[in-house]
Coordinates of C-alpha atoms in Angstrom, one line a residue:
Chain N
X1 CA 151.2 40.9 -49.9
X2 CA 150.8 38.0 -47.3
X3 CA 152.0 34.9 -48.7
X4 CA 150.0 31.7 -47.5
X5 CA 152.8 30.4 -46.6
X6 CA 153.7 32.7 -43.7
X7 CA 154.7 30.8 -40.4
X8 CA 153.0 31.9 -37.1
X9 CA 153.3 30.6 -33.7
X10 CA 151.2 31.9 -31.2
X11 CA 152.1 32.5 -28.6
X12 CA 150.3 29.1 -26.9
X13 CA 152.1 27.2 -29.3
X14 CA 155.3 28.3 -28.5
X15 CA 154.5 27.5 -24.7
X16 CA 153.1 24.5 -24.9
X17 CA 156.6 23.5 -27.3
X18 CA 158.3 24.8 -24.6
X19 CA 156.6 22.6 -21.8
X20 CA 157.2 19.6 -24.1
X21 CA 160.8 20.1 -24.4
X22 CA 161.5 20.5 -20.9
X23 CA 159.3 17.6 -20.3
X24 CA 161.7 15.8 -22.5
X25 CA 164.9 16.7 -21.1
X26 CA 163.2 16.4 -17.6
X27 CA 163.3 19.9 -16.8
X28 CA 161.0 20.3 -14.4
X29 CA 162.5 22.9 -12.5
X30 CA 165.7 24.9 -13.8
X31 CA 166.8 27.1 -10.6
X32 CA 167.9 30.9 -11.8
X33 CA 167.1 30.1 -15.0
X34 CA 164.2 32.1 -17.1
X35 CA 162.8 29.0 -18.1
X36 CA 161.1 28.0 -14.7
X37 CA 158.3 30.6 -14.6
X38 CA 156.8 29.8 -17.9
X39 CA 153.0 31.1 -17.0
X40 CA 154.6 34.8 -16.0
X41 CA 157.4 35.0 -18.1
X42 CA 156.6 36.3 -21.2
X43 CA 159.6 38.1 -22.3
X44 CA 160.7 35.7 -25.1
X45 CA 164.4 35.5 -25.9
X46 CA 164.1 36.3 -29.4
X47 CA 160.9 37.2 -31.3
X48 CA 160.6 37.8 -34.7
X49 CA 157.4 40.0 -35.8
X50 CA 156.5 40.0 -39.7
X51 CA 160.2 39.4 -40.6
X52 CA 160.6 39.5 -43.9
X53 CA 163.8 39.7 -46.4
X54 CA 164.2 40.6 -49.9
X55 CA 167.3 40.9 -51.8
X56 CA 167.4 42.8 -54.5
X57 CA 163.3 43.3 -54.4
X58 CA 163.4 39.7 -54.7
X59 CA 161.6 38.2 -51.3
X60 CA 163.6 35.7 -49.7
X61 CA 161.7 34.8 -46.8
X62 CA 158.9 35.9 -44.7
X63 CA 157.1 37.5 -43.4
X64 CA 157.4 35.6 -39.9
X65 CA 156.1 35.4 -36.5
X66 CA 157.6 33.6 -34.3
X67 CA 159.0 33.4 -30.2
X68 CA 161.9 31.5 -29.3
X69 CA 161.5 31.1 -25.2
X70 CA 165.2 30.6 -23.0
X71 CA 165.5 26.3 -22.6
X72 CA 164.0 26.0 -26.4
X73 CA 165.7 24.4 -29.2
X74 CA 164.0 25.2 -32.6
X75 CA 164.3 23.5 -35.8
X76 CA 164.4 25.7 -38.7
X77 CA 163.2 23.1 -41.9
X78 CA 163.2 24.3 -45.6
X79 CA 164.9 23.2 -48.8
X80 CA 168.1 24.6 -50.4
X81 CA 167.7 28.1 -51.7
X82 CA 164.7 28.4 -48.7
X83 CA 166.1 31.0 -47.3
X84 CA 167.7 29.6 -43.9
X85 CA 171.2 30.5 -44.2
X86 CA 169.9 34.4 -45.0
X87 CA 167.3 34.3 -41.4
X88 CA 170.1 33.3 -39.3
X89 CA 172.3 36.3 -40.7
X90 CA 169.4 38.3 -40.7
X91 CA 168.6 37.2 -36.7
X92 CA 172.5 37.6 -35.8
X93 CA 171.9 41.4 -37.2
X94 CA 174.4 40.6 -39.6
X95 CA 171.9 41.5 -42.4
X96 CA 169.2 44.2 -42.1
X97 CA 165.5 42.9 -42.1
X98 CA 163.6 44.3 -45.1
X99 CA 160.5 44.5 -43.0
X100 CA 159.2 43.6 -39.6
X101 CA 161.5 43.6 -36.2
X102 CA 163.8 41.4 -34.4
X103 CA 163.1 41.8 -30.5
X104 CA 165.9 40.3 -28.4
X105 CA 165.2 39.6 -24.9
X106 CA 163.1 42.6 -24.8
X107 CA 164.9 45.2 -27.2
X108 CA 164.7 45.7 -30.8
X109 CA 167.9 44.3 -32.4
X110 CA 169.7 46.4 -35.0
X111 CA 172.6 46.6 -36.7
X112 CA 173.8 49.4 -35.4
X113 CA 173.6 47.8 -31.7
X114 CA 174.3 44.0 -32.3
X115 CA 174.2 42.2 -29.1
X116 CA 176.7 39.8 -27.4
X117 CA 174.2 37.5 -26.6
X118 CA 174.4 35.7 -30.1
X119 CA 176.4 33.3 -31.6
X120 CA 176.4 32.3 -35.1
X121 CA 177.8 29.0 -36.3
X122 CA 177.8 29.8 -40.3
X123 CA 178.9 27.9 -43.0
X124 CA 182.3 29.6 -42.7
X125 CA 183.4 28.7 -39.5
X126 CA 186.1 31.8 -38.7
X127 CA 188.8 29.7 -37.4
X128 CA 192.3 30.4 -38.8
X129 CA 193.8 27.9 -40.8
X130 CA 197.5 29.1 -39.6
X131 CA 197.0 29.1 -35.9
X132 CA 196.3 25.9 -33.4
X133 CA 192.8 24.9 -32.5
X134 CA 193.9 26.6 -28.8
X135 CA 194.6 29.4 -30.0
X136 CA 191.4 30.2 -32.0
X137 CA 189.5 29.5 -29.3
X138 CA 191.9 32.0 -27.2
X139 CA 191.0 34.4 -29.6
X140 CA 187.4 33.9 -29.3
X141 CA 187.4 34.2 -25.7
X142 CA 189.3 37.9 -25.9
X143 CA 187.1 38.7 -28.5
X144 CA 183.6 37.6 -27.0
X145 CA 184.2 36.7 -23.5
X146 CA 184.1 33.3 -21.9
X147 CA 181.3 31.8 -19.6
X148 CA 182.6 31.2 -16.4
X149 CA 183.6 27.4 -15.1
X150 CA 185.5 26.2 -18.7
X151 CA 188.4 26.9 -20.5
X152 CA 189.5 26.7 -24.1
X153 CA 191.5 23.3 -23.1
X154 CA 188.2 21.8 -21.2
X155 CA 185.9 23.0 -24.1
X156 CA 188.3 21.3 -26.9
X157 CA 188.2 18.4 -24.6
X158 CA 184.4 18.3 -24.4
X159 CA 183.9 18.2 -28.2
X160 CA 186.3 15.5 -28.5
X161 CA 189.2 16.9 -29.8
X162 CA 191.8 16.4 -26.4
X163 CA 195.2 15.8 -27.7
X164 CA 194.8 18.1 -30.3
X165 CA 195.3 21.3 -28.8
X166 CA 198.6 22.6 -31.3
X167 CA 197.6 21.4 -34.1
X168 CA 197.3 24.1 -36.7
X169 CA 193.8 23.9 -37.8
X170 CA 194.6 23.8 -41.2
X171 CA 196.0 20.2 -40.8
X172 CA 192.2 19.2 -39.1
X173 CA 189.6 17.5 -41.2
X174 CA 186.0 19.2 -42.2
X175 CA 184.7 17.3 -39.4
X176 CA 187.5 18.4 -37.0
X177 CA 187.4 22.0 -37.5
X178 CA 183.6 21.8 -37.1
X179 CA 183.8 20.6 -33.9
X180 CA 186.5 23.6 -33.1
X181 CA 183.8 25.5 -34.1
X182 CA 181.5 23.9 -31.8
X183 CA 183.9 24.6 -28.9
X184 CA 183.9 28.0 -29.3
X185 CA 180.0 27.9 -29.1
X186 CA 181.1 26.4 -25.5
X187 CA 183.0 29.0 -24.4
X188 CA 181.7 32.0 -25.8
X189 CA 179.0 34.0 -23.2
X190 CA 176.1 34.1 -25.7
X191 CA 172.7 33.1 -24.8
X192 CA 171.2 32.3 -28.4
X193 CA 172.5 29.9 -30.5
X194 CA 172.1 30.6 -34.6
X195 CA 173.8 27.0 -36.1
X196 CA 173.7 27.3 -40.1
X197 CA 173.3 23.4 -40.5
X198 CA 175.4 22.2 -37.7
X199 CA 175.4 18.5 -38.5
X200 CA 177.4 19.1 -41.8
X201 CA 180.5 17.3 -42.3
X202 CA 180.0 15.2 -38.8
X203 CA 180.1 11.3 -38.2
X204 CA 177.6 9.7 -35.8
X205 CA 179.3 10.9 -33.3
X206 CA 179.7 14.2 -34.0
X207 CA 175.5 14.8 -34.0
X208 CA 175.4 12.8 -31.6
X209 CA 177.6 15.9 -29.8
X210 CA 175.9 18.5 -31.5
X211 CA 172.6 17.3 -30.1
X212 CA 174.1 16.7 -26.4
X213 CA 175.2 20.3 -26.9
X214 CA 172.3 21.6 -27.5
X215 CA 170.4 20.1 -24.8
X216 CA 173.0 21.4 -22.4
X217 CA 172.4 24.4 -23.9
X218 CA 168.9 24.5 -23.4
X219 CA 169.1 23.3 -19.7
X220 CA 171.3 26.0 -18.7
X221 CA 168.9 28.7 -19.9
X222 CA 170.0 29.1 -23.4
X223 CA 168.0 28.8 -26.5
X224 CA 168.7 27.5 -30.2
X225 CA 168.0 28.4 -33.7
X226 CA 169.1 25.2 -36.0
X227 CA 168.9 25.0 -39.5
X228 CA 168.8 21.5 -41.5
X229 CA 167.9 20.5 -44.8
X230 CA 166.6 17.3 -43.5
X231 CA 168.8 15.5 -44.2
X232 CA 170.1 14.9 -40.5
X233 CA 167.3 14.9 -37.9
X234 CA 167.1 15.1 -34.2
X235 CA 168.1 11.7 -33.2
X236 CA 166.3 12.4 -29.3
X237 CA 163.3 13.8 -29.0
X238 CA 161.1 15.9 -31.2
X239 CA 162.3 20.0 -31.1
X240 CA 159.8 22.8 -32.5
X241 CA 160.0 22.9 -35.8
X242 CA 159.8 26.0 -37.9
X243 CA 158.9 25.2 -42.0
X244 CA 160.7 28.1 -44.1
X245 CA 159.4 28.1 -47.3
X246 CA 160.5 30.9 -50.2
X247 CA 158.7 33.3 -50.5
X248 CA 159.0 33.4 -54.1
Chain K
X1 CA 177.6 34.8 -18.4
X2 CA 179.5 38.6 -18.9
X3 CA 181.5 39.6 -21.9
X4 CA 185.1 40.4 -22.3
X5 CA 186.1 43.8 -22.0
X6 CA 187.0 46.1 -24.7
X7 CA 190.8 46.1 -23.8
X8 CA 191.0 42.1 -24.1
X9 CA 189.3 42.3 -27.4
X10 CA 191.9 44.9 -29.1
X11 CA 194.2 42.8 -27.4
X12 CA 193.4 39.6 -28.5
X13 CA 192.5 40.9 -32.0
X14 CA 196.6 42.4 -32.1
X15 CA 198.0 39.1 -30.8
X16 CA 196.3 37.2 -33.6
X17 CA 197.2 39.2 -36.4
X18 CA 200.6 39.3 -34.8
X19 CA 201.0 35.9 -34.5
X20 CA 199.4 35.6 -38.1
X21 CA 201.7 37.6 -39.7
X22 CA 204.9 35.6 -37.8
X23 CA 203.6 32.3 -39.1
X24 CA 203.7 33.8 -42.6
X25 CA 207.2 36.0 -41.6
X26 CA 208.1 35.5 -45.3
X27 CA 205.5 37.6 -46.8
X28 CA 206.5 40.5 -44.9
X29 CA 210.0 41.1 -46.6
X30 CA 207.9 41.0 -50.2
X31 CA 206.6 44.9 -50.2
X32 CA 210.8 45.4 -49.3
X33 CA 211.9 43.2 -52.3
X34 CA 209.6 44.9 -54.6
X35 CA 210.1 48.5 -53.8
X36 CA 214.0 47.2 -53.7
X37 CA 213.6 46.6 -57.3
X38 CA 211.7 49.4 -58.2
X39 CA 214.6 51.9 -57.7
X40 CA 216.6 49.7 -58.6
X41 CA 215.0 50.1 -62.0
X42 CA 215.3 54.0 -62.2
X43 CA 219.0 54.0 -62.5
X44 CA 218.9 51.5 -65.6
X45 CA 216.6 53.7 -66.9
X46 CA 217.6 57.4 -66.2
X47 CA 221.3 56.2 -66.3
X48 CA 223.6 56.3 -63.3
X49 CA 224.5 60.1 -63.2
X50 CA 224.5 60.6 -59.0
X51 CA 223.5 64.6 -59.4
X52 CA 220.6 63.5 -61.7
X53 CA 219.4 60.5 -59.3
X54 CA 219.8 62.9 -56.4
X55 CA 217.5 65.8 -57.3
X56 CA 214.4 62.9 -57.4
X57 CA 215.9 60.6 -55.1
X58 CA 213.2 60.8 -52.4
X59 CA 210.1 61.1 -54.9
X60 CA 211.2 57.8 -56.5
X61 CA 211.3 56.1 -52.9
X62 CA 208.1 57.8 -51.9
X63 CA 206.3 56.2 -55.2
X64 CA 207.9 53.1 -55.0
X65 CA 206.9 52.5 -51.3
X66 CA 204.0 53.5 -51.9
X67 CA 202.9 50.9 -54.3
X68 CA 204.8 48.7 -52.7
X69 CA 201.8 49.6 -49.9
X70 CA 199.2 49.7 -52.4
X71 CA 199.8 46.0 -53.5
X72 CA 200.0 44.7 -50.2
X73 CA 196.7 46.5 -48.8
X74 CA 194.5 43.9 -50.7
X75 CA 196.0 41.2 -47.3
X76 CA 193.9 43.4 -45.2
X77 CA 190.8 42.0 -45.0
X78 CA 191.0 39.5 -47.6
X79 CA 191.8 36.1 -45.4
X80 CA 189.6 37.5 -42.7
X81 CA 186.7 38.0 -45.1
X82 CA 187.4 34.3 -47.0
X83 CA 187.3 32.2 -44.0
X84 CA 184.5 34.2 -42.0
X85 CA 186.6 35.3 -39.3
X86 CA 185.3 39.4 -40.7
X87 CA 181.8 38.1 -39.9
X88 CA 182.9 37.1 -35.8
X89 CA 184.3 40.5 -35.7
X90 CA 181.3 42.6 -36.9
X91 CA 179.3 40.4 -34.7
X92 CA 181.3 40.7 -31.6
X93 CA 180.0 43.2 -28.4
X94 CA 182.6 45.8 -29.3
X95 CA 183.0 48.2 -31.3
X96 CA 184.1 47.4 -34.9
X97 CA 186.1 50.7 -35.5
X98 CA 188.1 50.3 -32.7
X99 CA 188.7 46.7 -33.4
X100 CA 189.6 47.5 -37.3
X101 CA 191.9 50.0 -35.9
X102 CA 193.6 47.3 -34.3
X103 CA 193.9 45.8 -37.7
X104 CA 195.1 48.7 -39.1
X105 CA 197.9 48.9 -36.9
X106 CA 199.2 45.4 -37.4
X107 CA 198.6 45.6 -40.9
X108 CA 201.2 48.9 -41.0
X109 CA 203.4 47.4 -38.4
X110 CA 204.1 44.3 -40.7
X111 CA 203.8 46.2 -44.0
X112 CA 205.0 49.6 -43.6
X113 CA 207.4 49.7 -41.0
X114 CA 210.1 47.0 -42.7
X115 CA 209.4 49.3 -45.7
X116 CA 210.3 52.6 -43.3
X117 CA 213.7 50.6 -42.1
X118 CA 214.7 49.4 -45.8
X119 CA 213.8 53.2 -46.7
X120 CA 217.7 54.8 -45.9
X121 CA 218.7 51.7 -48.1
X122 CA 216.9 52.6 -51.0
X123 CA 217.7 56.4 -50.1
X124 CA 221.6 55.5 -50.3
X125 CA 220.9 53.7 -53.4
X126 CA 219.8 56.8 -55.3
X127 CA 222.3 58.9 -53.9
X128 CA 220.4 61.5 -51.6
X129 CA 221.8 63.7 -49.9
X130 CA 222.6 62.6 -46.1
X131 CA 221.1 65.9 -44.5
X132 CA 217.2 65.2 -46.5
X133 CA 217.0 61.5 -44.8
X134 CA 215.9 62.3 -41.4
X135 CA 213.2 64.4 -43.3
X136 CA 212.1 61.5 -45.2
X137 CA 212.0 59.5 -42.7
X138 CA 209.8 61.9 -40.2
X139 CA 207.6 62.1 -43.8
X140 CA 207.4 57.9 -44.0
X141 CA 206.9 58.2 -40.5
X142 CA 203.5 60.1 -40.7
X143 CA 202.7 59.4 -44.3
X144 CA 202.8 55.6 -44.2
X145 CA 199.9 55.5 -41.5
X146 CA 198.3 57.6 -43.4
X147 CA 198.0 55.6 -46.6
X148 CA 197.1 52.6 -44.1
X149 CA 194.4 54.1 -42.9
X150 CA 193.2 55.8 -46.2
X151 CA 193.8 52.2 -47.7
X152 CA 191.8 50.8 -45.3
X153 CA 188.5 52.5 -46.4
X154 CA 188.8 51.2 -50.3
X155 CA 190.1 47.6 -49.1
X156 CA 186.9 47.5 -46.9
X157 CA 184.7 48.7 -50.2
X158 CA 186.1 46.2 -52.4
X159 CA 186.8 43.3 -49.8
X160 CA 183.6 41.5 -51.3
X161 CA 184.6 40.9 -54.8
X162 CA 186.3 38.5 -56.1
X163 CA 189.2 40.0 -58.3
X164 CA 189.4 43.5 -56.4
X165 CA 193.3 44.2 -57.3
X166 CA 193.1 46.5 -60.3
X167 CA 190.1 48.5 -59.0
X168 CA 191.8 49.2 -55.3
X169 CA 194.6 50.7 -56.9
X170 CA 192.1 52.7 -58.6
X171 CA 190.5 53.8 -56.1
X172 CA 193.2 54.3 -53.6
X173 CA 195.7 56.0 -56.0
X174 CA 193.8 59.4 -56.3
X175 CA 193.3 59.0 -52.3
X176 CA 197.0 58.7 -51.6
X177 CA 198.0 62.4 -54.1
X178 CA 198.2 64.8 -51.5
X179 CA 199.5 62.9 -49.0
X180 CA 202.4 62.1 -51.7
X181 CA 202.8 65.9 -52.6
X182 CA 203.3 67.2 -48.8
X183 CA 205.3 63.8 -48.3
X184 CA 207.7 64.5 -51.2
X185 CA 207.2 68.4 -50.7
X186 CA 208.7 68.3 -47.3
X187 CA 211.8 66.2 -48.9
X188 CA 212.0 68.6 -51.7
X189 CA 212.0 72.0 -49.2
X190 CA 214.9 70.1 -47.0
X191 CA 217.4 68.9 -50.4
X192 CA 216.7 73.5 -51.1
X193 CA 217.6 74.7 -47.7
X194 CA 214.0 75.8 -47.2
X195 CA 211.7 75.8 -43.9
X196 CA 210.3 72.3 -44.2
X197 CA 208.3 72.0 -41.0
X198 CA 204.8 73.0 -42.7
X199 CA 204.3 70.0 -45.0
X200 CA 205.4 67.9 -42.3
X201 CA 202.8 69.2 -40.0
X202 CA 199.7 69.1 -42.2
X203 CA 200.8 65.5 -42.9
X204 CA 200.8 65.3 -38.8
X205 CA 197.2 67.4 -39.0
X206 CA 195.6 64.6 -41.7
X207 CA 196.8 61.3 -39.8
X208 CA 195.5 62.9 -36.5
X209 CA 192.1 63.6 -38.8
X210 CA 192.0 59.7 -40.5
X211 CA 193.0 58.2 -37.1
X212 CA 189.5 59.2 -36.0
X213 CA 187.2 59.0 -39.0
X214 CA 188.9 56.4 -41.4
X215 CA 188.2 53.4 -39.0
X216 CA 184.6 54.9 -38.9
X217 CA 184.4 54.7 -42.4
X218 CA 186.1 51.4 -42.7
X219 CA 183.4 49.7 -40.2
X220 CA 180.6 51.4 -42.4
X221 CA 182.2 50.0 -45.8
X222 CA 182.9 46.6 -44.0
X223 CA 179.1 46.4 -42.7
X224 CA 177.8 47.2 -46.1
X225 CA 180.5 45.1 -48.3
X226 CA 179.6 41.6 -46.3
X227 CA 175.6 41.9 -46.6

């Protein structure tokens, strides 16, 4: 069974997405990063082929094609109960794909062998209520690695949050402790981005900084998966978008 | 852009748990209170003869620290799994065992090691005889890891449910038998005279066993208990 509904992008697609997002963010050349060789290039970072996820024989999403090239920022679009939340799990390798394959930068993802290269920003942000926003991200940087050139203190400071460096997290607002979160997106070594509806909880300014991130992101090589109900949008530019629809 | 090494990650993983368990330094003294009431509860109802207290003087503090365990093995995972930290962990570049191995041993070191120290307290209490203590201690010593580790496995199972007290117990109760009869067995050979070297040793033989498979298990259970 092949819903209608299926998502594809071709391959074409996905360059020509590519070419106009680095048109956008004036990319023109990016030195030593993938993104600069896009006619030759065409190991994708992430490609999905006819993913598809069923819990409990119910289908959840899929199946879906799609490529996600280094210096892209996709956004994933669907309504609640879509199944967005489950394809970011399922693309960490948190959660095993019922059918198809995840191929990451080459080699088959499973759950066996995740990969450092991901980073999933979830609902639940894993930050520890009892311990200051510097040491989190301390914690996150023994656990994951850090990218070299920043520190937990100059990350906190990037997302805003300077000043605030031991104050238990606990005592942070919803807004605050997302942008922790953020931060440790900063610091941690990981190529993709997965962000399970990053705008949540944030003022103007804060998707304002979720977008600056993620074109910083996208410059240095890195590439994006970003859910969203709608309700928030891109404020610059226009990103790929990728519908998710049940497949129910 | 290169990860952090193995060694920074069991580090970093023991220095927050530590530092964890510091902040909430309270909580650690409650599996001593209760297992401090527990025999204190055998006296009122045995009555206070010492000869009678005596002969099961070490099984009482054997069962009572080890439900004192029991009820405190539930803390494992459970904060890590409510705020999503469990998720960061199983999708970090290391290995999970090793990493919930860490866990493990900050768990015990905060949980089971004040109840080792209070345990010549609660020994004294019932009236055993001085020569058995060092033998119940060496028994804590390699049974209480033990019943970590074995705990471990069930907590990991049940970590994804909501009310998961009652049915831990059930499952790790039958677990923790024969590491209570070689525990209290060794006690028991020591208070007769008796060579009590053996039991001590298969207790050695297991931990050396669950060291190595139970934080495989544990990372299986985990994997399967947050899908």
């Amino acid at each position: 069974m092949r819903p209608a509904c299926a998502s594809r992008f071709l391959h074409r697609d996905a360059a020509d997405a590519r070419k106009a997002w680095r048109d956008r963010a004036g990319l023109a050349s990016i030195p030593g990063s993938m993104a600069t060789s896009p006619d030759h290039d065409p190991i994708p970072l992430l490609e999905a082929r006819g993913l598809a996820f069923a819990r409990n024989d119910e289908p959840v999403f899929g199946p879906l094609d799609f490529r996600l090239f280094a210096g892209e920022v996709v956004l994933i679009e669907g309504d609640n109960g879509a199944g967005k939340t489950t394809l970011l799990k399922v693309l960490s390798g948190l959660l095993e794909p019922g059918a198809g394959e995840i191929v990451l930068n080459g080699e088959p993802l499973t759950l066996a062998r995740l990969s450092h290269q991901v980073a999933l920003l979830g609902h639940l942000t894993g930050l520890k209520g009892d311990l200051t926003a510097l040491e989190n991200l301390r914690f996150a940087t023994g656990l994951g690695g850090m990218r070299p050139g920043i520190t937990p203190s100059l990350a906190l400071g990037s997302v805003g949050l300077e000043g605030y460096e031991d104050v238990p997290v606990r005592q942070l607002s919803a807004g605050q402790r997302k942008r922790v979160a953020l931060a440790r997106l900063l610091l941690v070594p990981a190529a993709l981005w997965l962000l399970d509806e990053p705008y949540a909880n944030l003022d103007r300014g804060g998707i304002d900084l979720v977008n600056r991130l993620l074109d910083d992101h996208a410059r240095r090589g890195g590439a994006a998966l970003v859910t969203s109900h709608g309700a928030y949008a891109f404020t610059s530019g226009t990103p790929r978008r990728l519908p998710l629809r049940s497949a129910a | 852009m290169k990860p952090g090494t193995l060694g920074a990650a069991c580090l970093a993983v023991i220095r927050r748990d530590l530092t964890l368990s510091w902040r909430r330094r309270g909580d650690a003294l409650n599996p001593v209170l209760f297992a401090l009431v527990v025999v204190t509860l055998f006296p009122f109802a045995l009555g206070p003869e010492p000869n009678q207290l005596a002969r099961i003087a070490a099984g009482i503090v054997f069962v009572a620290i080890l439900i004192a365990g029991v009820l405190a093995l539930d803390s494992m995972f459970r904060s890590d799994c409510d705020d999503g930290a469990l998720e960061q962990l199983v999708l970090s570049p290391h290995p999970l065992p090793l990493l919930l191995a860490c866990k493990i041993l900050v768990h015990w070191t905060t949980t089971a090691l004040p109840l080792i120290v209070a345990a010549p307290l609660l020994a004294e209490m019932l009236h055993l005889q001085h020569a058995v203590l060092p033998v119940l201690l060496a028994a804590l010593a390699l049974a209480t890891p033990l019943l970590s580790l074995l705990g471990a496995v069930c907590v990991a199972l049940t970590v994804g449910m909501r009310r998961s007290g009652m049915l831990l117990a059930l499952l790790v109760l039958p677990l923790y038998v024969p590491v209570l009869i070689f525990a209290a067995g060794a006690c028991d050979a020591a208070q007769a005279g008796l060579p009590y070297l053996a039991p001590l040793l298969w207790l050695g033989a297991a931990l050396v066993l669950a060291l190595v498979l139970a934080p495989l298990a544990c990372a299986a259970a985990l994997r399967i208990s947050i899908t």
